XYZ file of C-alpha atoms in Angstrom:
270
model
C 7.499 45.891 26.402
C 9.375 42.605 26.726
C 6.197 40.829 27.856
C 4.239 42.162 24.854
C 6.988 40.984 22.481
C 7.011 37.559 24.082
C 3.240 37.243 23.772
C 3.355 38.327 20.144
C 6.044 35.763 19.397
C 3.988 33.028 21.038
C 0.923 33.974 18.995
C 2.905 33.840 15.749
C 4.341 30.450 16.718
C 0.903 29.101 17.630
C -0.587 30.202 14.314
C 2.333 28.650 12.432
C 1.710 25.326 14.127
C -2.008 25.228 13.354
C -1.767 23.796 9.792
C 0.410 20.858 10.847
C -1.835 20.102 13.831
C -4.950 20.200 11.658
C -3.263 18.042 9.052
C -2.341 15.401 11.630
C -5.862 15.287 13.066
C -7.445 14.944 9.629
C -5.015 12.244 8.452
C -6.379 8.862 7.408
C -3.164 7.155 8.554
C -3.422 5.499 11.971
C 0.283 6.002 12.650
C -0.131 9.780 12.277
C -2.974 9.965 14.815
C -3.070 9.856 18.600
C -5.034 7.110 20.322
C -7.688 9.694 21.250
C -8.008 10.701 17.602
C -8.430 7.080 16.530
C -11.161 6.663 19.165
C -12.870 9.803 17.912
C -12.728 8.522 14.335
C -14.374 5.272 15.419
C -17.139 7.169 17.215
C -17.632 9.227 14.059
C -18.262 6.046 12.060
C -14.847 5.294 10.605
C -14.988 1.587 11.349
C -13.228 0.349 8.232
C -9.450 -0.053 8.349
C -7.278 -0.754 5.334
C -4.125 -2.829 5.752
C -1.739 -2.023 2.894
C 0.714 -4.847 2.221
C 3.882 -4.009 0.331
C 7.154 -5.911 0.318
C 10.864 -5.188 0.475
C 12.303 -6.566 -2.739
C 14.708 -5.631 -5.489
C 13.224 -3.696 -8.393
C 16.021 -3.582 -10.908
C 18.818 -1.002 -11.032
C 16.368 1.856 -11.560
C 13.806 1.616 -8.744
C 14.042 1.736 -4.966
C 13.628 -1.483 -3.013
C 10.656 -0.009 -1.139
C 8.554 0.373 -4.305
C 5.640 -1.729 -3.069
C 5.616 -0.074 0.368
C 5.573 3.436 -1.081
C 2.827 2.592 -3.556
C 0.707 0.658 -1.073
C 0.663 3.501 1.462
C -0.121 6.213 -1.063
C -2.830 4.246 -2.845
C -4.442 3.114 0.410
C -4.554 6.742 1.545
C -6.343 7.805 -1.620
C -8.772 4.891 -1.299
C -9.540 5.661 2.346
C -10.140 9.324 1.553
C -12.660 8.459 -1.161
C -14.402 5.879 1.024
C -14.856 8.492 3.726
C -15.320 5.934 6.512
C -11.862 4.368 6.635
C -8.429 4.672 8.213
C -5.161 3.148 6.997
C -2.960 0.868 9.088
C 0.851 1.013 8.821
C 2.191 -0.733 5.721
C 3.279 -4.342 6.198
C 6.681 -4.208 4.499
C 7.939 -7.684 5.464
C 6.521 -10.356 3.155
C 7.462 -13.747 1.648
C 10.020 -13.092 -1.090
C 11.501 -16.553 -1.636
C 13.794 -18.944 0.183
C 16.729 -17.403 2.008
C 19.240 -20.248 1.792
C 19.610 -21.253 -0.936
C 18.151 -17.992 -2.260
C 15.253 -18.074 -4.689
C 13.106 -15.436 -6.405
C 14.145 -11.929 -5.292
C 16.414 -13.169 -2.515
C 19.247 -13.427 -5.019
C 19.447 -9.603 -5.001
C 20.885 -7.450 -2.208
C 18.418 -5.648 0.044
C 15.489 -8.034 -0.360
C 13.924 -9.215 2.915
C 11.897 -12.411 3.124
C 9.847 -13.957 5.910
C 8.010 -17.290 5.966
C 4.420 -17.478 4.798
C 3.291 -18.685 8.231
C 4.916 -15.673 9.896
C 3.350 -13.385 7.301
C -0.115 -14.811 7.917
C 0.247 -14.610 11.687
C 1.255 -10.948 11.528
C -1.848 -10.173 9.499
C -4.084 -12.198 11.803
C -2.679 -10.421 14.850
C -3.215 -7.064 13.176
C -6.817 -7.880 12.283
C -7.540 -9.160 15.797
C -6.091 -5.940 17.229
C -8.386 -3.771 15.133
C -11.356 -5.975 16.023
C -10.591 -5.384 19.700
C -10.650 -1.628 19.191
C -14.034 -1.606 17.473
C -13.332 -1.709 13.756
C -15.864 -3.857 11.920
C -14.303 -4.147 8.447
C -10.619 -4.975 8.008
C -9.507 -4.738 4.379
C -6.395 -6.431 2.970
C -4.771 -4.631 0.016
C -1.763 -6.468 -1.423
C 0.523 -4.556 -3.808
C 2.539 -7.600 -4.956
C 1.431 -10.792 -6.650
C 3.484 -13.331 -4.703
C 1.302 -13.443 -1.569
C -2.230 -12.977 -2.916
C -3.288 -16.542 -2.029
C -1.997 -16.042 1.498
C -4.182 -12.942 1.878
C -7.249 -14.919 0.830
C -6.345 -17.616 3.373
C -5.954 -15.061 6.176
C -9.363 -13.556 5.447
C -10.990 -16.989 5.429
C -9.349 -18.030 8.713
C -10.247 -14.823 10.525
C -13.833 -14.911 9.329
C -14.233 -18.469 10.597
C -12.929 -17.389 13.992
C -15.124 -14.291 14.100
C -18.245 -15.851 12.599
C -20.370 -14.945 15.628
C -19.272 -11.311 15.600
C -20.023 -8.452 13.223
C -16.360 -8.091 12.233
C -15.046 -9.307 8.894
C -11.738 -9.329 7.059
C -12.057 -8.625 3.340
C -9.410 -9.666 0.842
C -9.774 -7.311 -2.119
C -8.324 -9.166 -5.095
C -9.330 -6.325 -7.427
C -6.673 -4.048 -5.923
C -3.797 -6.074 -7.402
C -5.819 -7.426 -10.334
C -6.454 -3.907 -11.625
C -2.699 -3.364 -12.031
C -2.564 -6.473 -14.206
C -5.648 -5.810 -16.325
C -7.228 -2.342 -16.525
C -3.910 -0.525 -16.148
C -2.139 -2.770 -18.664
C -4.962 -2.289 -21.170
C -4.627 1.489 -20.789
C -0.886 1.320 -21.475
C -1.409 -0.847 -24.546
C -3.970 1.663 -25.802
C -1.194 4.263 -25.630
C 0.990 2.101 -27.867
C 3.202 0.257 -25.371
C 4.063 -3.343 -26.190
C 3.880 -6.277 -23.782
C 7.679 -6.406 -23.838
C 7.903 -2.778 -22.695
C 5.173 -3.169 -20.089
C 6.829 -6.264 -18.596
C 5.958 -8.200 -15.460
C 8.503 -6.805 -12.989
C 10.202 -3.407 -13.063
C 9.112 -2.772 -16.661
C 7.271 0.318 -17.858
C 4.024 -0.486 -16.031
C 5.722 -0.968 -12.669
C 8.085 1.949 -13.106
C 5.503 4.441 -14.359
C 3.180 3.671 -11.448
C 5.929 4.490 -8.953
C 6.867 7.633 -10.887
C 3.292 8.891 -10.551
C 3.468 8.420 -6.783
C 7.052 9.314 -5.899
C 9.402 10.049 -8.781
C 12.352 10.468 -6.397
C 12.372 6.704 -5.961
C 13.127 6.142 -9.657
C 16.499 6.460 -11.474
C 15.714 7.271 -15.139
C 19.409 7.394 -16.010
C 19.508 3.630 -15.432
C 16.545 2.677 -17.619
C 18.788 1.561 -20.475
C 20.871 -0.593 -18.133
C 17.711 -2.277 -16.867
C 16.447 -2.931 -20.390
C 19.769 -4.452 -21.491
C 20.361 -6.542 -18.377
C 16.988 -8.234 -18.086
C 16.589 -10.579 -15.136
C 20.352 -10.498 -14.501
C 19.705 -6.993 -13.171
C 16.287 -7.841 -11.714
C 14.139 -6.564 -14.571
C 11.451 -8.284 -16.629
C 10.398 -5.608 -19.100
C 11.721 -2.396 -20.600
C 11.286 0.745 -18.474
C 12.548 3.227 -21.095
C 9.014 4.358 -22.044
C 8.103 5.040 -18.400
C 6.666 8.359 -17.252
C 4.423 9.711 -14.514
C 1.526 10.410 -16.887
C 1.362 6.742 -17.832
C 1.583 5.798 -14.173
C -1.351 8.036 -13.304
C -3.500 5.736 -15.434
C -2.622 2.988 -12.974
C -3.266 5.141 -9.931
C -6.701 6.109 -11.222
C -7.599 2.523 -12.108
C -6.488 1.037 -8.787
C -8.255 3.653 -6.685
C -11.539 3.644 -8.603
C -11.789 -0.144 -8.885
C -10.745 -0.797 -5.288
C -13.167 1.724 -3.806
C -16.013 0.063 -5.715
C -14.901 -3.408 -4.647
C -14.653 -2.441 -0.970
C -18.075 -0.816 -0.945
C -19.571 -3.869 -2.611
C -17.996 -6.503 -0.376
C -18.600 -4.653 2.900
C -22.265 -4.124 1.989
C -22.712 -7.772 1.036
C -21.088 -8.983 4.266
C -23.815 -7.279 6.258
C-alpha cells in the first residue's frame, strides 16, 4: 500500500513538473537553456542570435533603474519568436552612461552604472566571437538606449572586417531604436499627446512603453513629481498621460519594424 502511494505521488509530481520543463526547452533565451539545448537549436537551424543591450541608468522618480534592461529582454524575446530562427543572449546591462568623476549625464543620479566605451565595445566583440565559435552565423545588436548607438555600429564594422573570410556577420539594427523615436512617437501624437508630454527621457513615451512590458516597474503615484521636477529629478517630459495601451503601440512598432529589418539585412549579407 505504501509503495503504491509513493508511486502515485511521484507520478503526480512528474506531471506537475512537465509544463516548466517544456517551457524551459522551448525558450528563446540562451540563459534559460542547457548547453545541449542550445546545440540542438543550432542543429535545427536557429543560427541567429540577438544581443539585447540595455543600460543601468536613472529614469526619474517614477521608473525603475533597469528600464532599458527589462524592455530590451522582453522585446528581443518577441522578435526572436517571430523570426523563428533566433535565440536571445543575456541582456548587456552595463553601458556607457557618462563620466564617473566628475559625473556627467546620468551619473549625477544614484544607482546609475557607467563603463567606458572601449570596455563596452570589447564586451560586445567578445560576445560575438563566442557565438561565432559555437556556430551562430548572424549576431544581431539591438540597443534600447540612444547614447551608444554609434558604438554598436563600430562594433559591427570591426567584427565584420575580422570575420570577412567567414560566413558570420554582426548586424547593427538601427531601426530597433529608431522606431521608438519615429513610428512610436507618431502614433502617440496621433492620439493627441504633445511633444512636451512625450518627452525625450522618462516622459510619456518612455514610461508607457515600460508599462506595457512590466507595469510593476513604474510608480504612477510619482508622475506629478516627475512632471514638476524636470531634469532635477531626472525627467525630460511629462509622464502623467502614460498608460500601458499607449505603450503597446511602441511594442508593436519595435517588434514589427525590427523583424523586417533583421530579415532584410541577414538576407542581403548572404
